[in-house]
Amino acid sequence: MPANPPPRHVTVAGFFDRRPWIADTFVLTLLLTLLAWATSAPRWALPTGPLAGAPGWVAGLVSVAMCAPLAVRRVWPVPAAWTMTAAFALSAVLVIPPSLAYVAAPIMVYSVGAFAPARCGRIFLLVGLAGALVMGVALAVLMGAERTPGGRFALDLPSEAIATVVACTVFGALSVGFAWVLGDVRRRRRREIAAVAERSRLLERERERESRLAADAERMRIAREMHDIVAHSMSVMIAQADGGSYIAQTDPARAQGVFATIGTTGREALAQMRGMLGVLRDDDAARTAPMPALADIPALVADVRAAGLPVSLIGDPGLLAQRTALPASTGLALYRIVQEALTNTMKHAGPAARPTVSLRLEPAPATLVVRVDDTGRGAQAGSDGAGSGLSGMAERAQIMGAELAAEARADGFHVELRLPVALEPELTGTGAAAPTGTGAAAPTGPGASAEARPEAAGPAHSVVPTPEHEEPPR
């Protein structure tokens, strides 16, 4: 439903707030000028002073000159104040009787204090106080000036007139001082409001920038996860499909295991993608399957070995995960880096590649070292330059605060990651996991997966002969 419109008086007030010159010109200045003219331009002549006997409209013009600068008091406060000061000085010199034009003085002092720099406000405070004293002197001259028989003027003030002059002078000084206080408070308030508005604008801009950065980071994270899941799973499925089509003609029983592995790999990849996308669509992430971690590397190695790539695993990822107590995000990043390194080996290293995954813990300072080496083509491997595997690994390492080295050598490709870790106090006395040999992976720790041991791999994980030994029939 549309919001109720504001009341009429609120709309009118907002209109004048956005156009203050209308109120200053047509309300304040015009009204005060008319009243000053009516009270300072009597029909009789000026009573005393240098223009004694001059017509009353002279006083009216001076009063108009004193009130007219109020029209620009917000836009040009300092020039308007000096113009009014000159008009008041002329009024004192000509000994013009007081009128409502004197009300313009404290209004102008307030305007300078509110819309001009603080130094100008203090200057015109002193000018206003001096003007109040001058007004008292001019009032005393008007009330007590007499012409002597010799043609000279004499000042003779009765006690009642003295009290009136003093009261008017004190009232004028207090009015000017109070107006300056109000103006200074208004100036400080306007400055605070402007500072708050500027901070709000900067915070809004910073919030938008952080939102864009968060969105970009989330897109990059999703892109890395999708790349790792899809690239690894597709590489395994392609390798299995190539080998399965080859052995289907010679050993149908083994071909059934190969095709079962293809289906299992595809379902696992689909489940991971659904879990990741489900987190994005639903806040209830507790129902989704947990993401892989460091302790799941043996299962990863077993899956890659079942795809026909003879992988060796050195170290116990489960024990290392217990000793280091890595956060879930760090464990996932380590898993993805190993997964991407093995995927690159399957795609680029060639059929003769023999990769080795090594995990160890170095003391003083405690550093988790993850290495993936292969004996494939290395620097001779071709690349179309369209992949993002190495850049994804570098980004993950940078987020974790780890050092990553990835280089192609003449005898294969080498990936090494060094991550500073904090050891669990109750486990600091235990040694690092001992190597299990250089052959097929056989983790010995309690966290090792049964699938990572060669003797535990079932028919679904049987090694598929690669085309390096025999050309498939065409």
GROMACS .gro file of C-alpha atoms in nm:
model
  474
    1MET     CA    1   0.000   0.000   0.000
    2PRO     CA    2   0.129   0.349  -0.076
    3ALA     CA    3   0.238   0.557   0.223
    4ASN     CA    4   0.003   0.826   0.349
    5PRO     CA    5   0.095   1.171   0.214
    6PRO     CA    6   0.237   1.415   0.471
    7PRO     CA    7   0.011   1.690   0.609
    8ARG     CA    8  -0.019   2.012   0.418
    9HIS     CA    9   0.177   2.218   0.670
   10VAL     CA   10   0.466   1.968   0.660
   11THR     CA   11   0.475   1.994   0.282
   12VAL     CA   12   0.479   2.374   0.296
   13ALA     CA   13   0.754   2.373   0.559
   14GLY     CA   14   0.962   2.138   0.347
   15PHE     CA   15   0.914   2.363   0.045
   16PHE     CA   16   1.048   2.666   0.235
   17ASP     CA   17   1.333   2.461   0.388
   18ARG     CA   18   1.456   2.373   0.040
   19ARG     CA   19   1.420   2.740  -0.072
   20PRO     CA   20   1.523   2.955   0.225
   21TRP     CA   21   1.574   3.265   0.008
   22ILE     CA   22   1.196   3.291  -0.031
   23ALA     CA   23   1.140   3.335   0.342
   24ASP     CA   24   1.441   3.565   0.377
   25THR     CA   25   1.336   3.792   0.091
   26PHE     CA   26   0.957   3.803   0.087
   27VAL     CA   27   0.876   3.735   0.450
   28LEU     CA   28   1.153   3.856   0.677
   29THR     CA   29   1.315   4.135   0.475
   30LEU     CA   30   1.004   4.277   0.309
   31LEU     CA   31   0.794   4.272   0.625
   32LEU     CA   32   1.065   4.420   0.844
   33THR     CA   33   1.147   4.687   0.585
   34LEU     CA   34   0.784   4.799   0.564
   35LEU     CA   35   0.754   4.819   0.941
   36ALA     CA   36   1.085   5.005   0.969
   37TRP     CA   37   0.972   5.254   0.703
   38ALA     CA   38   0.643   5.312   0.882
   39THR     CA   39   0.810   5.375   1.217
   40SER     CA   40   1.111   5.577   1.100
   41ALA     CA   41   0.961   5.810   0.840
   42PRO     CA   42   0.723   6.038   1.032
   43ARG     CA   43   0.563   6.331   0.871
   44TRP     CA   44   0.768   6.576   1.068
   45ALA     CA   45   1.136   6.653   1.009
   46LEU     CA   46   1.435   6.498   1.185
   47PRO     CA   47   1.463   6.645   1.535
   48THR     CA   48   1.840   6.685   1.567
   49GLY     CA   49   2.179   6.596   1.425
   50PRO     CA   50   2.363   6.711   1.110
   51LEU     CA   51   2.040   6.681   0.907
   52ALA     CA   52   1.814   6.844   1.164
   53GLY     CA   53   1.499   6.960   0.988
   54ALA     CA   54   1.542   6.718   0.696
   55PRO     CA   55   1.224   6.540   0.576
   56GLY     CA   56   1.131   6.209   0.739
   57TRP     CA   57   1.179   5.997   0.426
   58VAL     CA   58   1.556   6.031   0.475
   59ALA     CA   59   1.525   5.826   0.794
   60GLY     CA   60   1.304   5.581   0.604
   61LEU     CA   61   1.571   5.525   0.341
   62VAL     CA   62   1.837   5.460   0.605
   63SER     CA   63   1.604   5.209   0.774
   64VAL     CA   64   1.549   5.030   0.443
   65ALA     CA   65   1.928   5.015   0.394
   66MET     CA   66   1.960   4.855   0.736
   67CYS     CA   67   1.699   4.586   0.664
   68ALA     CA   68   1.764   4.505   0.297
   69PRO     CA   69   2.086   4.299   0.352
   70LEU     CA   70   1.880   4.035   0.536
   71ALA     CA   71   1.764   3.905   0.196
   72VAL     CA   72   2.110   3.752   0.132
   73ARG     CA   73   2.204   3.669   0.491
   74ARG     CA   74   2.241   3.294   0.413
   75VAL     CA   75   2.417   3.323   0.077
   76TRP     CA   76   2.659   3.610   0.152
   77PRO     CA   77   2.649   3.654   0.530
   78VAL     CA   78   2.973   3.851   0.568
   79PRO     CA   79   2.914   4.111   0.289
   80ALA     CA   80   2.554   4.151   0.407
   81ALA     CA   81   2.675   4.210   0.765
   82TRP     CA   82   2.926   4.475   0.657
   83THR     CA   83   2.658   4.650   0.450
   84MET     CA   84   2.424   4.656   0.749
   85THR     CA   85   2.706   4.782   0.972
   86ALA     CA   86   2.765   5.074   0.735
   87ALA     CA   87   2.392   5.155   0.736
   88PHE     CA   88   2.381   5.149   1.117
   89ALA     CA   89   2.689   5.374   1.134
   90LEU     CA   90   2.516   5.620   0.900
   91SER     CA   91   2.208   5.611   1.120
   92ALA     CA   92   2.419   5.691   1.428
   93VAL     CA   93   2.603   5.976   1.254
   94LEU     CA   94   2.276   6.131   1.134
   95VAL     CA   95   2.117   6.079   1.480
   96ILE     CA   96   1.811   5.909   1.333
   97PRO     CA   97   1.554   5.808   1.593
   98PRO     CA   98   1.539   5.433   1.674
   99SER     CA   99   1.291   5.221   1.482
  100LEU     CA  100   1.209   4.853   1.417
  101ALA     CA  101   1.508   4.846   1.181
  102TYR     CA  102   1.725   4.789   1.490
  103VAL     CA  103   1.578   4.435   1.510
  104ALA     CA  104   1.782   4.351   1.199
  105ALA     CA  105   2.108   4.379   1.399
  106PRO     CA  106   2.071   4.067   1.619
  107ILE     CA  107   1.923   3.876   1.323
  108MET     CA  108   2.233   3.954   1.120
  109VAL     CA  109   2.465   3.860   1.408
  110TYR     CA  110   2.283   3.527   1.430
  111SER     CA  111   2.318   3.475   1.053
  112VAL     CA  112   2.692   3.542   1.056
  113GLY     CA  113   2.738   3.307   1.351
  114ALA     CA  114   2.537   3.032   1.180
  115PHE     CA  115   2.643   3.057   0.812
  116ALA     CA  116   2.992   3.213   0.823
  117PRO     CA  117   3.320   3.087   0.968
  118ALA     CA  118   3.359   3.102   1.346
  119ARG     CA  119   3.614   3.384   1.327
  120CYS     CA  120   3.373   3.608   1.138
  121GLY     CA  121   3.102   3.532   1.394
  122ARG     CA  122   3.324   3.650   1.680
  123ILE     CA  123   3.418   3.966   1.491
  124PHE     CA  124   3.057   4.064   1.434
  125LEU     CA  125   2.974   3.982   1.795
  126LEU     CA  126   3.212   4.259   1.895
  127VAL     CA  127   3.069   4.484   1.625
  128GLY     CA  128   2.717   4.420   1.753
  129LEU     CA  129   2.814   4.499   2.112
  130ALA     CA  130   2.978   4.821   1.995
  131GLY     CA  131   2.662   4.901   1.798
  132ALA     CA  132   2.452   4.854   2.115
  133LEU     CA  133   2.674   5.107   2.293
  134VAL     CA  134   2.649   5.349   2.001
  135MET     CA  135   2.271   5.308   2.002
  136GLY     CA  136   2.265   5.403   2.369
  137VAL     CA  137   2.471   5.715   2.303
  138ALA     CA  138   2.246   5.815   2.012
  139LEU     CA  139   1.938   5.761   2.229
  140ALA     CA  140   2.088   5.977   2.503
  141VAL     CA  141   2.155   6.254   2.253
  142LEU     CA  142   1.800   6.237   2.126
  143MET     CA  143   1.652   6.246   2.475
  144GLY     CA  144   1.876   6.509   2.636
  145ALA     CA  145   2.013   6.733   2.362
  146GLU     CA  146   1.928   7.102   2.410
  147ARG     CA  147   2.027   7.413   2.222
  148THR     CA  148   2.183   7.680   2.448
  149PRO     CA  149   2.117   8.052   2.403
  150GLY     CA  150   2.461   8.079   2.247
  151GLY     CA  151   2.359   7.841   1.964
  152ARG     CA  152   2.541   7.538   2.100
  153PHE     CA  153   2.403   7.193   2.196
  154ALA     CA  154   2.410   7.071   2.555
  155LEU     CA  155   2.324   6.728   2.697
  156ASP     CA  156   2.095   6.733   2.998
  157LEU     CA  157   1.952   6.392   3.090
  158PRO     CA  158   1.711   6.350   3.378
  159SER     CA  159   1.742   6.039   3.598
  160GLU     CA  160   1.449   5.870   3.427
  161ALA     CA  161   1.612   5.918   3.086
  162ILE     CA  162   1.944   5.781   3.213
  163ALA     CA  163   1.770   5.463   3.333
  164THR     CA  164   1.599   5.427   2.996
  165VAL     CA  165   1.924   5.471   2.805
  166VAL     CA  166   2.106   5.218   3.023
  167ALA     CA  167   1.820   4.969   2.996
  168CYS     CA  168   1.808   5.000   2.616
  169THR     CA  169   2.186   4.964   2.588
  170VAL     CA  170   2.197   4.654   2.810
  171PHE     CA  171   1.899   4.501   2.630
  172GLY     CA  172   2.066   4.559   2.293
  173ALA     CA  173   2.393   4.402   2.410
  174LEU     CA  174   2.213   4.101   2.556
  175SER     CA  175   2.012   4.059   2.235
  176VAL     CA  176   2.328   4.061   2.027
  177GLY     CA  177   2.506   3.817   2.260
  178PHE     CA  178   2.210   3.578   2.270
  179ALA     CA  179   2.178   3.593   1.891
  180TRP     CA  180   2.546   3.508   1.851
  181VAL     CA  181   2.513   3.210   2.089
  182LEU     CA  182   2.219   3.076   1.890
  183GLY     CA  183   2.405   3.126   1.563
  184ASP     CA  184   2.719   2.952   1.690
  185VAL     CA  185   2.511   2.657   1.813
  186ARG     CA  186   2.340   2.641   1.474
  187ARG     CA  187   2.674   2.648   1.293
  188ARG     CA  188   2.812   2.367   1.504
  189ARG     CA  189   2.493   2.168   1.455
  190ARG     CA  190   2.507   2.214   1.078
  191ARG     CA  191   2.870   2.102   1.078
  192GLU     CA  192   2.787   1.789   1.279
  193ILE     CA  193   2.496   1.706   1.051
  194ALA     CA  194   2.719   1.751   0.746
  195ALA     CA  195   2.984   1.527   0.903
  196VAL     CA  196   2.726   1.259   0.984
  197ALA     CA  197   2.588   1.279   0.630
  198GLU     CA  198   2.940   1.248   0.486
  199ARG     CA  199   3.016   0.950   0.710
  200SER     CA  200   2.689   0.789   0.608
  201ARG     CA  201   2.773   0.842   0.243
  202LEU     CA  202   3.122   0.694   0.290
  203LEU     CA  203   2.984   0.401   0.488
  204GLU     CA  204   2.725   0.335   0.220
  205ARG     CA  205   2.994   0.342  -0.046
  206GLU     CA  206   3.214   0.114   0.166
  207ARG     CA  207   2.923  -0.122   0.222
  208GLU     CA  208   2.856  -0.140  -0.152
  209ARG     CA  209   3.224  -0.203  -0.220
  210GLU     CA  210   3.237  -0.478   0.043
  211SER     CA  211   2.923  -0.632  -0.104
  212ARG     CA  212   3.080  -0.635  -0.449
  213LEU     CA  213   3.402  -0.785  -0.312
  214ALA     CA  214   3.206  -1.048  -0.120
  215ALA     CA  215   3.005  -1.134  -0.430
  216ASP     CA  216   3.323  -1.158  -0.638
  217ALA     CA  217   3.489  -1.376  -0.375
  218GLU     CA  218   3.185  -1.601  -0.359
  219ARG     CA  219   3.177  -1.631  -0.737
  220MET     CA  220   3.545  -1.724  -0.739
  221ARG     CA  221   3.489  -1.979  -0.462
  222ILE     CA  222   3.198  -2.136  -0.650
  223ALA     CA  223   3.400  -2.136  -0.972
  224ARG     CA  224   3.691  -2.312  -0.796
  225GLU     CA  225   3.462  -2.571  -0.639
  226MET     CA  226   3.281  -2.637  -0.966
  227HIS     CA  227   3.609  -2.665  -1.154
  228ASP     CA  228   3.756  -2.907  -0.901
  229ILE     CA  229   3.445  -3.126  -0.885
  230VAL     CA  230   3.370  -3.132  -1.256
  231ALA     CA  231   3.729  -3.156  -1.383
  232HIS     CA  232   3.829  -3.436  -1.148
  233SER     CA  233   3.511  -3.637  -1.190
  234MET     CA  234   3.507  -3.599  -1.566
  235SER     CA  235   3.875  -3.700  -1.589
  236VAL     CA  236   3.808  -4.015  -1.387
  237MET     CA  237   3.498  -4.098  -1.590
  238ILE     CA  238   3.675  -4.043  -1.922
  239ALA     CA  239   3.968  -4.261  -1.818
  240GLN     CA  240   3.730  -4.532  -1.702
  241ALA     CA  241   3.521  -4.507  -2.019
  242ASP     CA  242   3.829  -4.536  -2.241
  243GLY     CA  243   3.956  -4.838  -2.051
  244GLY     CA  244   3.609  -4.993  -2.021
  245SER     CA  245   3.544  -4.980  -2.393
  246TYR     CA  246   3.879  -5.152  -2.446
  247ILE     CA  247   3.837  -5.440  -2.199
  248ALA     CA  248   3.465  -5.493  -2.268
  249GLN     CA  249   3.562  -5.710  -2.564
  250THR     CA  250   3.806  -5.924  -2.370
  251ASP     CA  251   3.682  -5.931  -2.008
  252PRO     CA  252   3.312  -5.840  -1.969
  253ALA     CA  253   3.322  -5.907  -1.593
  254ARG     CA  254   3.587  -5.644  -1.535
  255ALA     CA  255   3.403  -5.409  -1.771
  256GLN     CA  256   3.102  -5.423  -1.542
  257GLY     CA  257   3.318  -5.307  -1.251
  258VAL     CA  258   3.456  -5.023  -1.464
  259PHE     CA  259   3.111  -4.902  -1.559
  260ALA     CA  260   3.001  -4.928  -1.196
  261THR     CA  261   3.293  -4.703  -1.102
  262ILE     CA  262   3.185  -4.454  -1.368
  263GLY     CA  263   2.836  -4.444  -1.222
  264THR     CA  264   2.966  -4.409  -0.867
  265THR     CA  265   3.199  -4.124  -0.964
  266GLY     CA  266   2.922  -3.945  -1.150
  267ARG     CA  267   2.681  -3.979  -0.859
  268GLU     CA  268   2.941  -3.852  -0.611
  269ALA     CA  269   3.014  -3.550  -0.829
  270LEU     CA  270   2.644  -3.481  -0.870
  271ALA     CA  271   2.592  -3.510  -0.493
  272GLN     CA  272   2.874  -3.264  -0.424
  273MET     CA  273   2.737  -3.017  -0.678
  274ARG     CA  274   2.389  -3.047  -0.533
  275GLY     CA  275   2.524  -2.997  -0.183
  276MET     CA  276   2.717  -2.686  -0.284
  277LEU     CA  277   2.426  -2.536  -0.474
  278GLY     CA  278   2.190  -2.629  -0.192
  279VAL     CA  279   2.392  -2.417   0.047
  280LEU     CA  280   2.342  -2.123  -0.186
  281ARG     CA  281   1.968  -2.177  -0.218
  282ASP     CA  282   1.882  -2.286   0.136
  283ASP     CA  283   2.003  -2.151   0.470
  284ASP     CA  284   1.956  -2.496   0.627
  285ALA     CA  285   2.303  -2.623   0.543
  286ALA     CA  286   2.295  -2.883   0.818
  287ARG     CA  287   2.106  -3.122   0.594
  288THR     CA  288   2.372  -3.118   0.323
  289ALA     CA  289   2.656  -3.368   0.317
  290PRO     CA  290   2.988  -3.250   0.468
  291MET     CA  291   3.250  -3.129   0.224
  292PRO     CA  292   3.573  -3.329   0.180
  293ALA     CA  293   3.863  -3.267   0.418
  294LEU     CA  294   4.225  -3.370   0.469
  295ALA     CA  295   4.126  -3.709   0.613
  296ASP     CA  296   3.940  -3.792   0.289
  297ILE     CA  297   4.255  -3.787   0.074
  298PRO     CA  298   4.299  -4.168   0.097
  299ALA     CA  299   3.953  -4.217  -0.054
  300LEU     CA  300   4.047  -3.969  -0.329
  301VAL     CA  301   4.366  -4.163  -0.399
  302ALA     CA  302   4.168  -4.487  -0.413
  303ASP     CA  303   3.924  -4.340  -0.664
  304VAL     CA  304   4.208  -4.213  -0.885
  305ARG     CA  305   4.384  -4.550  -0.863
  306ALA     CA  306   4.061  -4.722  -0.962
  307ALA     CA  307   4.051  -4.499  -1.270
  308GLY     CA  308   4.376  -4.655  -1.386
  309LEU     CA  309   4.635  -4.414  -1.249
  310PRO     CA  310   4.877  -4.589  -1.011
  311VAL     CA  311   4.898  -4.340  -0.726
  312SER     CA  312   5.121  -4.382  -0.420
  313LEU     CA  313   5.026  -4.224  -0.087
  314ILE     CA  314   5.293  -4.151   0.172
  315GLY     CA  315   5.179  -4.036   0.516
  316ASP     CA  316   4.862  -4.065   0.720
  317PRO     CA  317   4.617  -3.780   0.639
  318GLY     CA  318   4.380  -3.889   0.918
  319LEU     CA  319   4.648  -3.865   1.186
  320LEU     CA  320   4.774  -3.534   1.050
  321ALA     CA  321   4.420  -3.398   1.057
  322GLN     CA  322   4.391  -3.497   1.425
  323ARG     CA  323   4.726  -3.345   1.519
  324THR     CA  324   4.673  -3.013   1.343
  325ALA     CA  325   4.295  -2.967   1.396
  326LEU     CA  326   4.264  -2.769   1.074
  327PRO     CA  327   3.950  -2.563   1.010
  328ALA     CA  328   3.698  -2.712   0.771
  329SER     CA  329   3.777  -2.455   0.503
  330THR     CA  330   4.152  -2.530   0.522
  331GLY     CA  331   4.094  -2.905   0.506
  332LEU     CA  332   3.871  -2.861   0.203
  333ALA     CA  333   4.133  -2.642   0.032
  334LEU     CA  334   4.406  -2.902   0.089
  335TYR     CA  335   4.180  -3.175  -0.048
  336ARG     CA  336   4.101  -2.967  -0.357
  337ILE     CA  337   4.466  -2.890  -0.423
  338VAL     CA  338   4.560  -3.259  -0.415
  339GLN     CA  339   4.255  -3.338  -0.628
  340GLU     CA  340   4.347  -3.076  -0.886
  341ALA     CA  341   4.710  -3.193  -0.898
  342LEU     CA  342   4.600  -3.553  -0.962
  343THR     CA  343   4.346  -3.436  -1.220
  344ASN     CA  344   4.620  -3.247  -1.407
  345THR     CA  345   4.833  -3.561  -1.396
  346MET     CA  346   4.553  -3.765  -1.551
  347LYS     CA  347   4.492  -3.504  -1.822
  348HIS     CA  348   4.844  -3.398  -1.916
  349ALA     CA  349   5.110  -3.631  -1.775
  350GLY     CA  350   5.053  -3.914  -2.022
  351PRO     CA  351   4.991  -4.288  -1.979
  352ALA     CA  352   5.333  -4.358  -1.824
  353ALA     CA  353   5.285  -4.118  -1.533
  354ARG     CA  354   5.331  -4.252  -1.180
  355PRO     CA  355   5.215  -3.986  -0.929
  356THR     CA  356   5.303  -3.982  -0.559
  357VAL     CA  357   5.111  -3.794  -0.289
  358SER     CA  358   5.320  -3.722   0.019
  359LEU     CA  359   5.204  -3.563   0.345
  360ARG     CA  360   5.436  -3.493   0.636
  361LEU     CA  361   5.464  -3.265   0.936
  362GLU     CA  362   5.786  -3.070   0.990
  363PRO     CA  363   5.870  -2.947   1.342
  364ALA     CA  364   6.008  -2.612   1.461
  365PRO     CA  365   5.812  -2.438   1.327
  366ALA     CA  366   5.527  -2.681   1.272
  367THR     CA  367   5.460  -2.693   0.899
  368LEU     CA  368   5.233  -2.925   0.706
  369VAL     CA  369   5.397  -3.017   0.375
  370VAL     CA  370   5.183  -3.160   0.095
  371ARG     CA  371   5.363  -3.281  -0.220
  372VAL     CA  372   5.228  -3.426  -0.543
  373ASP     CA  373   5.495  -3.547  -0.785
  374ASP     CA  374   5.456  -3.744  -1.106
  375THR     CA  375   5.688  -3.901  -1.360
  376GLY     CA  376   5.494  -3.784  -1.664
  377ARG     CA  377   5.572  -3.558  -1.953
  378GLY     CA  378   5.646  -3.255  -1.732
  379ALA     CA  379   5.765  -2.960  -1.937
  380GLN     CA  380   5.689  -3.147  -2.263
  381ALA     CA  381   5.316  -3.166  -2.187
  382GLY     CA  382   5.098  -2.951  -2.411
  383SER     CA  383   4.840  -2.701  -2.284
  384ASP     CA  384   4.573  -2.489  -2.449
  385GLY     CA  385   4.607  -2.218  -2.185
  386ALA     CA  386   4.234  -2.224  -2.108
  387GLY     CA  387   4.256  -2.412  -1.777
  388SER     CA  388   4.231  -2.253  -1.434
  389GLY     CA  389   4.367  -2.537  -1.220
  390LEU     CA  390   4.702  -2.382  -1.126
  391SER     CA  391   4.549  -2.039  -1.063
  392GLY     CA  392   4.281  -2.202  -0.846
  393MET     CA  393   4.547  -2.380  -0.640
  394ALA     CA  394   4.740  -2.055  -0.601
  395GLU     CA  395   4.428  -1.874  -0.483
  396ARG     CA  396   4.347  -2.142  -0.229
  397ALA     CA  397   4.703  -2.135  -0.097
  398GLN     CA  398   4.696  -1.756  -0.068
  399ILE     CA  399   4.369  -1.767   0.126
  400MET     CA  400   4.517  -2.022   0.370
  401GLY     CA  401   4.840  -1.826   0.410
  402ALA     CA  402   5.046  -2.112   0.264
  403GLU     CA  403   5.335  -2.122   0.018
  404LEU     CA  404   5.271  -2.307  -0.308
  405ALA     CA  405   5.530  -2.415  -0.562
  406ALA     CA  406   5.415  -2.569  -0.890
  407GLU     CA  407   5.665  -2.628  -1.167
  408ALA     CA  408   5.713  -2.854  -1.465
  409ARG     CA  409   6.042  -3.038  -1.479
  410ALA     CA  410   6.204  -3.257  -1.738
  411ASP     CA  411   6.108  -3.571  -1.545
  412GLY     CA  412   5.753  -3.470  -1.445
  413PHE     CA  413   5.546  -3.211  -1.265
  414HIS     CA  414   5.605  -3.104  -0.907
  415VAL     CA  415   5.354  -2.942  -0.668
  416GLU     CA  416   5.449  -2.858  -0.310
  417LEU     CA  417   5.246  -2.671  -0.050
  418ARG     CA  418   5.383  -2.558   0.288
  419LEU     CA  419   5.122  -2.455   0.545
  420PRO     CA  420   5.215  -2.328   0.895
  421VAL     CA  421   4.996  -2.508   1.149
  422ALA     CA  422   4.937  -2.515   1.524
  423LEU     CA  423   4.964  -2.857   1.686
  424GLU     CA  424   4.714  -2.992   1.936
  425PRO     CA  425   4.871  -2.981   2.289
  426GLU     CA  426   4.782  -3.339   2.377
  427LEU     CA  427   4.928  -3.469   2.049
  428THR     CA  428   5.251  -3.272   2.026
  429GLY     CA  429   5.451  -3.562   2.157
  430THR     CA  430   5.358  -3.796   1.875
  431GLY     CA  431   5.578  -3.820   1.573
  432ALA     CA  432   5.488  -3.756   1.215
  433ALA     CA  433   5.333  -4.032   1.015
  434ALA     CA  434   5.591  -4.266   0.881
  435PRO     CA  435   5.606  -4.335   0.512
  436THR     CA  436   5.437  -4.647   0.399
  437GLY     CA  437   5.659  -4.716   0.106
  438THR     CA  438   5.695  -4.601  -0.245
  439GLY     CA  439   5.460  -4.848  -0.404
  440ALA     CA  440   5.083  -4.849  -0.386
  441ALA     CA  441   4.942  -4.633  -0.110
  442ALA     CA  442   4.897  -4.810   0.221
  443PRO     CA  443   4.823  -4.570   0.508
  444THR     CA  444   4.878  -4.727   0.848
  445GLY     CA  445   4.724  -4.468   1.084
  446PRO     CA  446   4.384  -4.493   1.242
  447GLY     CA  447   4.245  -4.231   1.009
  448ALA     CA  448   4.339  -4.412   0.695
  449SER     CA  449   4.065  -4.523   0.464
  450ALA     CA  450   4.038  -4.888   0.375
  451GLU     CA  451   3.986  -4.790   0.016
  452ALA     CA  452   4.338  -4.644   0.006
  453ARG     CA  453   4.502  -4.985   0.066
  454PRO     CA  454   4.561  -5.190  -0.248
  455GLU     CA  455   4.453  -5.510  -0.082
  456ALA     CA  456   4.124  -5.353   0.031
  457ALA     CA  457   4.021  -5.230  -0.312
  458GLY     CA  458   3.731  -5.432  -0.447
  459PRO     CA  459   3.637  -5.513  -0.804
  460ALA     CA  460   3.484  -5.168  -0.844
  461HIS     CA  461   3.835  -5.021  -0.797
  462SER     CA  462   4.032  -5.258  -1.014
  463VAL     CA  463   4.307  -5.105  -1.222
  464VAL     CA  464   4.209  -5.060  -1.584
  465PRO     CA  465   4.485  -5.128  -1.836
  466THR     CA  466   4.593  -4.809  -2.005
  467PRO     CA  467   4.655  -4.786  -2.380
  468GLU     CA  468   5.031  -4.748  -2.323
  469HIS     CA  469   5.069  -5.128  -2.334
  470GLU     CA  470   4.833  -5.218  -2.614
  471GLU     CA  471   4.646  -5.028  -2.879
  472PRO     CA  472   4.266  -5.074  -2.859
  473PRO     CA  473   4.099  -5.232  -3.159
  474ARG     CA  474   3.967  -4.977  -3.406
   0.00000   0.00000   0.00000
